[in-house]
Structures are given as C-alpha cells and as structure tokens.
XYZ file of C-alpha atoms in Angstrom:
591
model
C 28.572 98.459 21.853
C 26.819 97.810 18.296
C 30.156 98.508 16.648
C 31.987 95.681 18.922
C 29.527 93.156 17.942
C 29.372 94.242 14.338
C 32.944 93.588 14.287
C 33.239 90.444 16.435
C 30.540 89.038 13.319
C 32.528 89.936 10.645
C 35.776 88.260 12.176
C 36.146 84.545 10.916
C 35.552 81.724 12.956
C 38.161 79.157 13.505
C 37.137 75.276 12.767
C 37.288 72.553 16.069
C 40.908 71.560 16.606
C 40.555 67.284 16.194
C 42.731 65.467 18.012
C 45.640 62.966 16.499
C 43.764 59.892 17.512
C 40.374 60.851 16.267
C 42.264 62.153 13.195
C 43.670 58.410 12.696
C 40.168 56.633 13.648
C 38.182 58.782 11.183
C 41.216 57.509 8.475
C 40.957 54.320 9.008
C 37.390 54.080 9.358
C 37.608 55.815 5.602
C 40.047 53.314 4.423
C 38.146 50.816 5.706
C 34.588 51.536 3.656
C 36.624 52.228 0.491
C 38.716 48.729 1.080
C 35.919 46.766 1.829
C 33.525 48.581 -1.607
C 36.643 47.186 -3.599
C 36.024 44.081 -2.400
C 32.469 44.141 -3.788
C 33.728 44.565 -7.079
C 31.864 47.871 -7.588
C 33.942 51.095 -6.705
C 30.758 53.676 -8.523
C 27.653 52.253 -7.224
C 27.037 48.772 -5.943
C 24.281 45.879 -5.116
C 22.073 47.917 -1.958
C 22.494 44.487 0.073
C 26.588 44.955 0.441
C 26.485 48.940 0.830
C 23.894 48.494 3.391
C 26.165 45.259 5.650
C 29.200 47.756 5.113
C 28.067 50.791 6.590
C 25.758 48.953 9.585
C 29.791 47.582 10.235
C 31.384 51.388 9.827
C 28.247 52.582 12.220
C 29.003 49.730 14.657
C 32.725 50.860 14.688
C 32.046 54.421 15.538
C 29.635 53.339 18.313
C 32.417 51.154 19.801
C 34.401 53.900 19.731
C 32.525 56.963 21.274
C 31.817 55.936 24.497
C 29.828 58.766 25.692
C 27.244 58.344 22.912
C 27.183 54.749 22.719
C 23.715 54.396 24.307
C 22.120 56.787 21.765
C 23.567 55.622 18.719
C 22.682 52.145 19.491
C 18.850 52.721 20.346
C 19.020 55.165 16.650
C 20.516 51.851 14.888
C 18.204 49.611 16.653
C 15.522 52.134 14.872
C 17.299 52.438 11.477
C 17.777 48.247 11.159
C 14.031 47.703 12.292
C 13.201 50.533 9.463
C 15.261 48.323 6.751
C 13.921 44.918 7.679
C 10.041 46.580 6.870
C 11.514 47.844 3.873
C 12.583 44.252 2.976
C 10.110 42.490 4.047
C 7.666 44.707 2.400
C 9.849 44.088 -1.208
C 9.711 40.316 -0.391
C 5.851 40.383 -0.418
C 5.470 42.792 -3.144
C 7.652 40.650 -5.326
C 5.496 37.209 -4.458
C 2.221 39.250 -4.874
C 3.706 40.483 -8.095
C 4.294 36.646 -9.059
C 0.715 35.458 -8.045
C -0.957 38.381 -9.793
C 0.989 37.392 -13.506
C -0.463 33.843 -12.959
C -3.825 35.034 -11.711
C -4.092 37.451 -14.816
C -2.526 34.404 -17.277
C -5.802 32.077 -15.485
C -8.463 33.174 -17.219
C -6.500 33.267 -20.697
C -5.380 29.576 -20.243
C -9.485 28.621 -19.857
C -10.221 30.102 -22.929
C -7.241 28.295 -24.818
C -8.479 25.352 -22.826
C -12.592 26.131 -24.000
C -11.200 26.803 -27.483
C -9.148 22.930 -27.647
C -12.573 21.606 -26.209
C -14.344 22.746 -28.770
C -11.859 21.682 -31.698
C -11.565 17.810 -29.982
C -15.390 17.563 -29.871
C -15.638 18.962 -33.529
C -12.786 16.182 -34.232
C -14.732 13.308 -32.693
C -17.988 14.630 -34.533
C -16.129 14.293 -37.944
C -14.464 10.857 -37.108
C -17.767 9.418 -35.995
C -19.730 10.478 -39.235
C -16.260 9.243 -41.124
C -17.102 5.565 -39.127
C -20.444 5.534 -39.441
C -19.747 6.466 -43.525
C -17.294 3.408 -43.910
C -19.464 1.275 -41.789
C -22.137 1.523 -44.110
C -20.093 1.154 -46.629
C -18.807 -2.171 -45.481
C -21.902 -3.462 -45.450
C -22.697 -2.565 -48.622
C -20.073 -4.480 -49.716
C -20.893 -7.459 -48.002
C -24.353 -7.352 -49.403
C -22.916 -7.566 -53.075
C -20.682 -10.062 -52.204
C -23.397 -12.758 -51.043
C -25.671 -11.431 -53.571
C -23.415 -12.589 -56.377
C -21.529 -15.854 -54.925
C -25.189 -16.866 -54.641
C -25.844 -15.957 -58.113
C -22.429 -18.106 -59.579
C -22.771 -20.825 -57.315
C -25.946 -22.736 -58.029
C -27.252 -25.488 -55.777
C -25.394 -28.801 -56.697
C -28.526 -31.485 -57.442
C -27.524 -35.133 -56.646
C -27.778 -37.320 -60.102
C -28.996 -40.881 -59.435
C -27.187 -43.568 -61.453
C -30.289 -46.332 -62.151
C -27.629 -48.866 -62.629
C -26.470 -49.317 -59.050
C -28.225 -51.265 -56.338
C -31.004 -49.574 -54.307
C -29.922 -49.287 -50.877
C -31.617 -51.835 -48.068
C -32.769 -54.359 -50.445
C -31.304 -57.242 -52.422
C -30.702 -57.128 -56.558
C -33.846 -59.992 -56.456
C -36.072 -57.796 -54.289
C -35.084 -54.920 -56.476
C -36.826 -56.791 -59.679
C -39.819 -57.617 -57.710
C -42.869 -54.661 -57.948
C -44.407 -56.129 -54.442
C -41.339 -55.999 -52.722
C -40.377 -52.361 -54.358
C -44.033 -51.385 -52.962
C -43.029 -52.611 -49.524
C -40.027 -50.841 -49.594
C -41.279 -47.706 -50.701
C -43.649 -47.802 -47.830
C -41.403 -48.164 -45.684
C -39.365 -45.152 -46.670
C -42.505 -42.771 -46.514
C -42.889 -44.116 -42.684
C -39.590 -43.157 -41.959
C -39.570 -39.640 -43.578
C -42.978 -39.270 -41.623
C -41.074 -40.261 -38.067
C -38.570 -37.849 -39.263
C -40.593 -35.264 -39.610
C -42.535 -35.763 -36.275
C -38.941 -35.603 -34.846
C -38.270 -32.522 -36.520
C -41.362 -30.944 -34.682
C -40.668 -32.358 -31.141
C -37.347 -33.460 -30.615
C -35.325 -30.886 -32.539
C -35.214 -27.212 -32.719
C -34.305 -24.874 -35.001
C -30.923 -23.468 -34.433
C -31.613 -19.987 -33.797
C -33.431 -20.919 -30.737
C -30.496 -22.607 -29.170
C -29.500 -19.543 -27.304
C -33.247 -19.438 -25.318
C -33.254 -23.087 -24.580
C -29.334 -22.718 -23.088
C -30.769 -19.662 -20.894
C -33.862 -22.046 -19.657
C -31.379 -24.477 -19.053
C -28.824 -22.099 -17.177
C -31.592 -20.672 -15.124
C -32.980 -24.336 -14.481
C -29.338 -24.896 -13.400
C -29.221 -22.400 -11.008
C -32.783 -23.311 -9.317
C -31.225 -26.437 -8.759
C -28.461 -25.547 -7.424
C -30.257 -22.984 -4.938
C -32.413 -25.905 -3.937
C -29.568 -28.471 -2.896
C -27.647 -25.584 -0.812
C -31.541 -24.812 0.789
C -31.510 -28.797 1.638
C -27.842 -28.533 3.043
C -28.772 -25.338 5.243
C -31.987 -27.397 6.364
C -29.537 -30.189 6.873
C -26.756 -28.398 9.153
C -29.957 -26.668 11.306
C -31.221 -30.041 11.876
C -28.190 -31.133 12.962
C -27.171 -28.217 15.503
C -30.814 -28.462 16.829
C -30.136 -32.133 17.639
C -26.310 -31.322 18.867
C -27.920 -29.305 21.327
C -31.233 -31.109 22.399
C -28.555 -33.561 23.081
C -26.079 -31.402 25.101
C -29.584 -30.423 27.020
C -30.554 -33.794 27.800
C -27.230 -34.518 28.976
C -27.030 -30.897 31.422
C -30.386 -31.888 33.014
C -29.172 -35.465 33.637
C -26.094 -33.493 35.665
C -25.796 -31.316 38.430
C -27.857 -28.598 35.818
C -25.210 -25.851 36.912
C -24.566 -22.931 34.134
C -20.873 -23.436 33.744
C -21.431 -26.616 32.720
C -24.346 -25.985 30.284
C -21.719 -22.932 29.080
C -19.242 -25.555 28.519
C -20.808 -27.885 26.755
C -21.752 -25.184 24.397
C -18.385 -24.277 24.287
C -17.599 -27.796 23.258
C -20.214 -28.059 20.513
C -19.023 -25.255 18.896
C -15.166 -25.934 19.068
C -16.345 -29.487 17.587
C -17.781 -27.884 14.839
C -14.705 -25.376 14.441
C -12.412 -28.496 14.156
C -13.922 -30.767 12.893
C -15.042 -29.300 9.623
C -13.750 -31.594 6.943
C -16.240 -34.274 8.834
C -18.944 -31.915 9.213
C -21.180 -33.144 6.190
C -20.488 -36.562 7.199
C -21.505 -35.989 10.318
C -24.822 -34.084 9.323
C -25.451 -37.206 7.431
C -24.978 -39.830 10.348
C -27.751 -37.363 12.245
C -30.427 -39.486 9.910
C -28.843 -42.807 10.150
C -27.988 -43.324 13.913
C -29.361 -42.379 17.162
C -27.787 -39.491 18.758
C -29.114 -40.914 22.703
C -27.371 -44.177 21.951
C -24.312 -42.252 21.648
C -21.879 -41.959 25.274
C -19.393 -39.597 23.851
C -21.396 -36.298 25.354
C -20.939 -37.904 29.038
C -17.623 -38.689 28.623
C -16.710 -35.227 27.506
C -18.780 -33.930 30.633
C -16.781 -36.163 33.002
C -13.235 -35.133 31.222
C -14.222 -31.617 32.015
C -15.291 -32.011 35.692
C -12.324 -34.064 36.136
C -10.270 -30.546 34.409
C -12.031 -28.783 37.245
C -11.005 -30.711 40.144
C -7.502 -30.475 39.009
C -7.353 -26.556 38.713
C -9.752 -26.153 42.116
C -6.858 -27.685 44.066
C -4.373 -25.605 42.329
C -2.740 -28.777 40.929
C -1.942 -26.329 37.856
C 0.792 -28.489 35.761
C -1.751 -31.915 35.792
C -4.339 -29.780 34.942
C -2.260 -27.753 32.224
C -1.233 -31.450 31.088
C -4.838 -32.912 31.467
C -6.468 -30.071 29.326
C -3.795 -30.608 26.529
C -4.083 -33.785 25.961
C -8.227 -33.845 26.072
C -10.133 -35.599 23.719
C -11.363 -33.496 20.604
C -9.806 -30.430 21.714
C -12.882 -29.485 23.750
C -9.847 -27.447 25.992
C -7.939 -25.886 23.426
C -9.592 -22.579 23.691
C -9.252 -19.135 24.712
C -11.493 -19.769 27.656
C -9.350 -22.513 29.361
C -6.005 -19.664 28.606
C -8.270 -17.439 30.171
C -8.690 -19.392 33.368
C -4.834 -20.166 33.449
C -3.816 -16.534 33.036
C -6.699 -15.553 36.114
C -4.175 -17.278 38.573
C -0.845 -14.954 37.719
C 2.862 -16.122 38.760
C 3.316 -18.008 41.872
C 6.301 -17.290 43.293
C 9.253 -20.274 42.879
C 6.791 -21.988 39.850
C 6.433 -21.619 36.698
C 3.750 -19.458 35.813
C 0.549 -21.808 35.104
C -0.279 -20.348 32.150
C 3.066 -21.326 30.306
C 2.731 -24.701 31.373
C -0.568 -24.821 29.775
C 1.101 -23.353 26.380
C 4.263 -25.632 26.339
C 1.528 -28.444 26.943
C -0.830 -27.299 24.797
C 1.726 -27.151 21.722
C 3.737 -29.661 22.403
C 0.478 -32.416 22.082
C -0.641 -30.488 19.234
C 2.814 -31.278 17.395
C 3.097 -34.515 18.460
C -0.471 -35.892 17.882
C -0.584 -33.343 14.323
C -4.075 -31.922 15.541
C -4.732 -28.327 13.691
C -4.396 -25.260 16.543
C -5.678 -22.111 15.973
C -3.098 -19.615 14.946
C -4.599 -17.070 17.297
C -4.100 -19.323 20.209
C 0.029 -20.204 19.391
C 0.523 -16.234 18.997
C -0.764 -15.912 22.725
C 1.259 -18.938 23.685
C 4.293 -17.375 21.570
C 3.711 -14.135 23.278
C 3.017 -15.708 26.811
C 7.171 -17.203 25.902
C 8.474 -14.164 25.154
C 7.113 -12.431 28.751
C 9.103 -14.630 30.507
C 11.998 -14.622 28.451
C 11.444 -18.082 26.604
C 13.132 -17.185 24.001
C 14.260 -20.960 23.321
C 10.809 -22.625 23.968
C 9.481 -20.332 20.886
C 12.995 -21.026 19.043
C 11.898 -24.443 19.181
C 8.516 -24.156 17.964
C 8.750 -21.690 15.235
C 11.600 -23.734 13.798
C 9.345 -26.840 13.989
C 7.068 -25.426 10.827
C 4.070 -28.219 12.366
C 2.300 -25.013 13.588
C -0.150 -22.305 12.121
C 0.939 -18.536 12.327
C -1.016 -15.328 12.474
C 0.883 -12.219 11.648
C 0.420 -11.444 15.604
C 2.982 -13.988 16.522
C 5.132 -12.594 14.058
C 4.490 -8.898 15.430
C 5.170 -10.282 19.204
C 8.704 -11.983 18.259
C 9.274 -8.482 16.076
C 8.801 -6.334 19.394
C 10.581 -8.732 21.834
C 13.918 -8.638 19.195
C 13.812 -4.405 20.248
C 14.204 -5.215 23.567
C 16.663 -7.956 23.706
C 19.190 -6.572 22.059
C 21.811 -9.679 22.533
C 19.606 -11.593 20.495
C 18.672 -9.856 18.181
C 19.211 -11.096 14.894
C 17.782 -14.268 15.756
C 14.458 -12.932 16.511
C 14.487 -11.166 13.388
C 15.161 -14.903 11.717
C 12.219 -16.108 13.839
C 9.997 -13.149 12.768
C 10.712 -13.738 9.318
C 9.910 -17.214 9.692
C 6.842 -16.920 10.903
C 6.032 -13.979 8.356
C 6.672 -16.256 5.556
C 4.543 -18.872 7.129
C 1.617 -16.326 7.029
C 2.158 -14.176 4.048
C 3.133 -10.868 5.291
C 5.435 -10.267 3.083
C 6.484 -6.251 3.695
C 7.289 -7.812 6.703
C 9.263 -10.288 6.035
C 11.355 -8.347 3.884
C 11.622 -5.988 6.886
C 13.351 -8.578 9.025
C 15.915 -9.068 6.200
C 16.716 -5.774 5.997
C 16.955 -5.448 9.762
C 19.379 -8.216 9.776
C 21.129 -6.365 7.309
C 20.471 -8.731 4.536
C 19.427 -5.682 1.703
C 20.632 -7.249 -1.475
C 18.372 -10.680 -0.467
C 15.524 -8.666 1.093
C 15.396 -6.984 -2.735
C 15.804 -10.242 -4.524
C 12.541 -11.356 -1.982
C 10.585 -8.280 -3.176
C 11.254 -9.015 -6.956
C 9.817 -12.558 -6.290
C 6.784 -11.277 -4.808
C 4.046 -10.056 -6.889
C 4.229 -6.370 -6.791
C 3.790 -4.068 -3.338
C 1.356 -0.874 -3.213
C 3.746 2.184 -2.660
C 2.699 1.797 0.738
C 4.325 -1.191 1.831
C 7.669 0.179 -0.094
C 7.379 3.166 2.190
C 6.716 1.455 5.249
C 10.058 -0.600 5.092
C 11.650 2.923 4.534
C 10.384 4.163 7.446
C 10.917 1.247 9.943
C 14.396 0.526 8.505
C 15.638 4.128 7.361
C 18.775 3.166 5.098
C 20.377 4.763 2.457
C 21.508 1.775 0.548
C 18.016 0.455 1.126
C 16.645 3.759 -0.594
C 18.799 3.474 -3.400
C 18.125 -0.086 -3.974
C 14.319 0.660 -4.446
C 14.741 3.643 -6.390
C 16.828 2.427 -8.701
C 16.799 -0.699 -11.575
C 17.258 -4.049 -10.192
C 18.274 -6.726 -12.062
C 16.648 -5.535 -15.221
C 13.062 -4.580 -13.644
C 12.251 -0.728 -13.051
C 12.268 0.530 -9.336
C 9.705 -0.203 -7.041
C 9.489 3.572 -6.044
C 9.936 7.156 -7.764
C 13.075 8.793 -6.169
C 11.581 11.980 -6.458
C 7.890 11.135 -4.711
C 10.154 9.276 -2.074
C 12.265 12.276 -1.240
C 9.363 14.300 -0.776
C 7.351 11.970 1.168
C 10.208 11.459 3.721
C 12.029 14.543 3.621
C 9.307 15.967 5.635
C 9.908 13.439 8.798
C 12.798 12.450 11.275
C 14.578 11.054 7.637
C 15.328 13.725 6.362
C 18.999 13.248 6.762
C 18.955 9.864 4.575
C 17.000 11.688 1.918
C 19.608 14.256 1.473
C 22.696 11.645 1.769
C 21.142 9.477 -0.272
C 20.980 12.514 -2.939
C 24.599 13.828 -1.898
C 26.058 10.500 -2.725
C 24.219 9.815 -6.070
C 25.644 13.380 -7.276
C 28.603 12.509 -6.092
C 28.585 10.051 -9.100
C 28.597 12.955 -11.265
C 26.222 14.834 -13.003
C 24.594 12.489 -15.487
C 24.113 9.820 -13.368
C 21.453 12.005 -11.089
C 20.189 13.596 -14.651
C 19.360 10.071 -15.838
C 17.320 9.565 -12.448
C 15.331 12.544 -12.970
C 14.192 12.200 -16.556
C 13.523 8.746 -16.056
C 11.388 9.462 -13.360
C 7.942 9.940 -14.446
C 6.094 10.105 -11.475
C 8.408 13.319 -10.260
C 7.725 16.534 -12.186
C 9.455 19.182 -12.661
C 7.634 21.621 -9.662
C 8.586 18.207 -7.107
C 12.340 18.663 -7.576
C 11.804 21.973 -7.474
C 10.389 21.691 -4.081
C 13.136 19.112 -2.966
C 15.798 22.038 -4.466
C 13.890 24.463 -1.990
C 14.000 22.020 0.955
C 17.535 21.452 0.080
C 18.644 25.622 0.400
C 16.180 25.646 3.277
C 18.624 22.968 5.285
C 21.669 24.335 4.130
C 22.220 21.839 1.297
C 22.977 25.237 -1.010
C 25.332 23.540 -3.236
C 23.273 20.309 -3.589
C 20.411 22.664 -4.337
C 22.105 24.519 -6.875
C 23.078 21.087 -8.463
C 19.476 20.263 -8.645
C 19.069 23.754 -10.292
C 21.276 23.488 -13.024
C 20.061 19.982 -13.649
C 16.441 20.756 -13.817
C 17.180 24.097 -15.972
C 19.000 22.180 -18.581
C 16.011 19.969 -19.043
C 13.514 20.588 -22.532
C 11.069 22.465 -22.154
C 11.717 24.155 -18.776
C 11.983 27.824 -19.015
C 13.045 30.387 -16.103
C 11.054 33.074 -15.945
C 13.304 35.802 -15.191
C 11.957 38.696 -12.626
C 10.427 41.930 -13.532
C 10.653 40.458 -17.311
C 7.350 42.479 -18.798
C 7.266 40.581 -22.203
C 7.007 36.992 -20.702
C 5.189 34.585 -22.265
C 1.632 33.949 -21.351
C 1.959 30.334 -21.187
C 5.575 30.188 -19.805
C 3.844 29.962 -15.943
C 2.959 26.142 -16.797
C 6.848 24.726 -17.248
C 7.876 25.868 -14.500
C-alpha cells in the first residue's frame, strides 16, 4: 500500500485543460492591457493614476465575464477601490499639510527680515531728522548774517532840509515875521502832542493786531449767539400765541378732541408750508392782534363743512372740497388716511384716488408746494389700480416734487406689467433724476437697454462708491454692461476692477456672466486680457488665482489654464514647483 502511494507521488501531475473560449478571453483581455499601456505613452513603467483606471477596467471585464463569481469579485473591488480612495485622499492632505508647514516654518523668518527693515527705516529717519534739524540751523544762521550786514551797508537815509523853500502852512510874509513863526511853532508842538495822545489810545502797536481780531471774532460770535437766542424767543412766542389762539377758538366750539386735534394739525401744516413767511409772520405777532384776526374760524368751519361731506359718504365733493382748501390745512397724511379707511366701493372709483387726482391736480394748477411723500402715496395709490396714464400724466408734468419712493413704486409696477414696460422705466428715470438717485437712474437706462447712454450718464455724475457700480450689476446682470464698467471709457479709467468684480459676483446666481464676460474678452486674444490684468491694480496676483480655481472648479479648464499661463508669464511671479527642497524662503509671498 506505501509503495502505491509512493509511486502515485512521484508520477507528474497534468495542468487544467482551458477551454478555447477562455483561452481567447484571457488573450484578449492581455491584448487589451498591453494596447491600452501603449496608449499611455509608457510601455516600462507608467504614471500610477493610468495603471490603476486600466486594470480597475481589465478587473471589471473579468467580473462581467465569470458569472459564478461575479458577486465576490465585486464586493473584493468595492473593498480594493474604497482602499485606494484613503490612499488618495490621505496623499491629498499630506501634500496641503506639506504646503502649510513650508509657509508656517518660512513665518517666523519673514518677521525677523521684517524686525530687521524696522529697525534700518527708524535708524534712516533718525539720521534724516538730525540731517534737517543740522541744515535748519544752518539756515538760520544764514539769515542772521544776512540782516546783520544789509543793516550794517544800508544806513538810515536822514531827510536834508533846504532853508530856501517855503515853510509849509504859512505865507513867505508870515515866514519873515518872529511872532507869527512863534505861533506857528506852537501850533506844531500841539499837534505832535494830539498825535501822541492818539498813539496811546487810538492806535495799537501792530503786533497786537492778532489779540484785538480774536476779541473781535469772539465779540462776533456773542453777538451772533444773542440774535439767534432773540429769534428762538421770538418763534416760542409766536407758537405760544398760535396756540392760545387755536384754544380760544376750540372752547368757543363744540370743545370736541378731533377738532382741538385738527386745529393742531393745521397749525403745524401752516408752519410746514408756509416757511418762507414764517419770520414775517413772527414779526406781525408784535404788531397786530391775533383775536382781531377771523381766519382761525374760518378754517374751523372749512373743516366741519369737510366732515359733513365724508359723514354722508359724499366721497368725490369731499375729495374735491379737501383739495381745494384754503392753506392746505387738508393736504396731509391724516385726511389720505381717512380716505383709504373707506376701501373700494363696488361700481366707484375708489375714494382715495379721487382724493389724489384732486389733490394733485389743484396743486399743479394753483403751483402750491406738495410734499413729495404725499405724491409717492398718490403715485403708488395710481399704480394699484392700474393708472398707469393718470401718473404718465403727472410725472411728465415736472410741476411736482419726487421722493425716491415714487420712483421705487413706478420701478416695481414696470416688473409686473410687462406690456409696458419700457415706459415705466422712462417714468422711473424721470422721477429719479428729479430726486437725485442717480444709481438708479442709470439702472432704468440700462433696463431699457440704453448701456452706451446709461455710461455716458455715469461719467457725468460725480463719481459712484463701488457699491452703487455693483448694485446696477446685480439688478441688471449684463455682459456688455460688465465690460463697459470694467473697461476705459472715453478716455477715463473704469469705474470698477475686473478682477474684484469677478470675484465679488462669481460667487452668486452671476456667475455665468462673469465667466462669458471673461470667455469673450480672451476670445480677443491673449494680450488684450494680459493688458486687463496688469492694469488692474486693485486685483493681485492670489485674486486671479482664485478666479483660475473657480474657473477649473466649473469646468472652465481651458479658460483656467489661459488665466494660468497669463498670470505665470507675469514679473515677478514664480511657481513653486512640488516637493522642490531648495525653494526659496521668500518665494511663498509671489505667489
């Protein structure tokens, strides 16, 4: 029995028989991986990356094709791809921990260089203030010789006397006569003595000038603290005897609050309107009687008359009534108030537009001033129910005061009609104008497409804040509009840095503009885009850098290798290459 299995051992055993098909999968999948390393370019030994994508394809083939292990291999090269995407991600982190510990370890070398240059600068300034201070001296050294010896050549001039001539004042008999001499001469000494009392109390010497002028500036200002002390006294005395008046009036009528709130009301709206007659009228206070005056009562009557109308709902007299009252007493928020309380009526016209069309139609026809607040609630109070000609007709009037509110109202309601569109945005830029919002204005050109003329607006304006550029990029998100303001215009530099203007939008909804805008610039060619970047001065080198990134991150690769290329040609910008061990210490800082 031992012999029979000593000899079965030594006999050879024969290899597995492999069928034809396996035979031509196992060649193909052969001719496949040596095909496909060709195509590499590296037949000995190859980039990891392309080795690695060509065998996870082979080992995907031969699970395809043995069925019976298919569940098995697949779990092992779920395992095996898990394994390799630590193993990169792990080299990914290494290599950016590697980066931040180079420019860690180059920190505290850059403070000493930095410590060092402080040092040198404030031994600099030491030397070039002792060098000052040196020729300063100097200087006046200088000086001091040169008065010293024009004093010396020029000697005072004395004033010869020619005994010939006449004396002044007196006759040539007078001037032979000893009495009248003595009279004369008398007379002389009395006027030098006047003189010299003068000299002692009406003149000063000169280097006191500057104290009398600061007596006199602060005696000035007293003054003027005084009269605007009597003016305040003056405008109290006056509202105190407004409204003892407006109380004797209240308790000489039915004494009910709403009417003592209203003639309140109307004192102040007086004063609101009538302040170009104000001091005037402070001034009357002391010359007439304020009881002789009927004007109070009439007022009172106009308004109870006002309330009569709107108590029986007789809403259009009323509206008509309170717009053409006398002063303005009714041209108020609190009378719009009361008209918007009573709502639409249904078949009318909603009270509270009759009051507005009233209200600024007398206002335009008599020329009295309205508050700008109250024609933006009348403009808005149009646009609700779809006036769009009533406010047509009033903006295009220019008799009226505008608040950038009426603007913003016409602005909103051109968004939601869309059929007339562009002529709200003429409206809006009207009444922008009219009020001095100019971003906005220049945002209603653009929205009417007008781009060219909205930048000629802009260069007549003083200056923006970056701000305002911005916020007509992001209302009105156009590349032409970009490129306008990042470029020259008409000889003037651009309002905005195209760099700090990609990166400030790139990062919202416009991103897409930011990259065609940057797509069709390079599309200009290459210098064209260079000259943009070196001219921009508010864009270094790390913010196109970043814009490059954003670019690859969006799948802009070739307009972020353009970038690249661009900002590697530029002086002074250096590449660190990786793993490079004899870097530079300072080479961290350009780029």
């Amino acid at each position: 029995m031992k012999a029979a299995s000593v000899k079965a051992r030594k006999c050879s055993v024969l290899p597995p028989i492999i069928p034809e098909a396996e035979k031509e999968f196992l060649e193909s999948i052969q001719s496949y991986i040596h095909s496909e390393i060709e195509k590499v370019g590296c037949t000995e030994q190859g980039p990891a990356e392309e080795y690695y994508i060509i065998y996870r394809n082979v080992f995907e083939m031969i699970i395809e094709h043995a069925n019976a292990y298919k569940n098995i291999l697949t779990t092992i090269k779920q395992e095996y791809d898990a394994f390799i995407e630590a193993i990169k991600k792990g080299q990914q982190n290494a290599f950016y921990l590697h980066g931040k510990l180079k420019i860690l370890a180059c920190e505290s070398t850059t403070l000493m260089y930095y410590k060092n240059r402080i040092s040198q600068l404030k031994e600099k300034i030491q030397i070039i203030e002792k060098n000052s201070e040196r020729i300063t001296n100097l200087i006046q050294k200088v000086r001091a010789l040169r008065q010293t010896f024009s004093a010396k050549d020029s000697p005072i001039p004395t004033k010869t006397i020619n005994p010939a001539i006449l004396i002044p004042g007196i006759s040539m008999k007078d001037s032979l006569d000893i009495n009248a001499l003595s009279v004369h001469l008398a007379h002389l000494q009395q006027r030098v003595r006047d003189l010299k009392e003068d000299m002692l109390t009406k003149y000063i010497p000169l280097e006191n000038t500057v104290d009398i002028e600061e007596d006199l500036n602060h005696a000035l200002i007293q003054r003027n603290e005084a009269e605007k002390q009597n003016e305040l006294l003056k405008f109290c005395f006056y509202r105190l005897s407004q409204f003892v008046n407006v109380v004797n009036i209240w308790e000489s009528s039915d004494r009910s609050l709403e009417t003592l709130h209203q003639l309140i009301i109307q004192m102040i709206e007086n004063e609101k309107l009538s302040k170009d007659t104000l001091a005037s009228s402070i001034s009357s206070v002391f010359e007439h009687d304020p009881s002789k005056s009927k004007e109070a009562e009439d007022l009172i009557e106009y308004i109870e008359r006002f309330n009569e109308l709107f108590s029986r709902s007789q809403f259009e007299a009323a509206a008509i009534y309170a717009a053409n009252c006398p002063r303005g007493i009714l041209h108020n928020e609190e009378t719009m108030e009361k008209f918007r309380g009573v709502g639409p009526i249904k078949g009318k016209v909603l009270p509270l537009l009759m009051y507005c069309e009233a209200l600024i139609s007398t206002c335009i026809a008599t020329k009295q001033p309205l508050s700008s607040h109250l024609v933006a609630e009348a403009i808005q109070c149009a646009l609700n129910e779809k006036r769009l000609d009533l406010v047509m007709h009033w903006v295009t009037m220019h008799r009226l005061a505008f608040c950038e509110e009426a603007g913003d109202a016409i602005f909103n309601y051109a968004q939601m009609d869309k059929h007339n569109e562009s002529q709200c945005y003429a409206l809006a830029q009207i009444v922008y104008l009219e009020c001095g919002a100019h971003k906005k204005a220049a945002l209603c050109l653009c929205k009417q497409g007008q781009i060219y003329g909205a930048m000629d607006y802009l260069q007549q304006c003083k200056r923006f804040p970056r701000e305002d550029y911005i916020f007509l990029l992001q209302h009105c998100p156009n590349v032409e509009l970009m490129r306008c303001l990042t470029q020259e215009w008409n000889g003037h530099p651009p309002f905005l840095s195209l760099g700090e203007t990609i990166l400030t939008l790139i990062d919202t909804e416009h991103k897409v503009i930011c990259v065609r805008l940057l797509e069709d610039i390079s599309k200009e060619g290459r210098d064209v885009l260079e000259q943009m970047i070196v001219k921009d001065k508010e864009c270094n080198v790390d913010g196109w850098k970043e814009i490059a990134e954003i670019c690859q991150s969006i799948r802009r690769e070739k307009l972020s290798k353009f970038l690249i290329t661009i900002l590697a040609a530029q002086a002074g910008v250096v590449e660190i290459p990786d793993g490079a061990e004899d870097a530079k210490l300072m080479e961290h800082v350009f780029w």
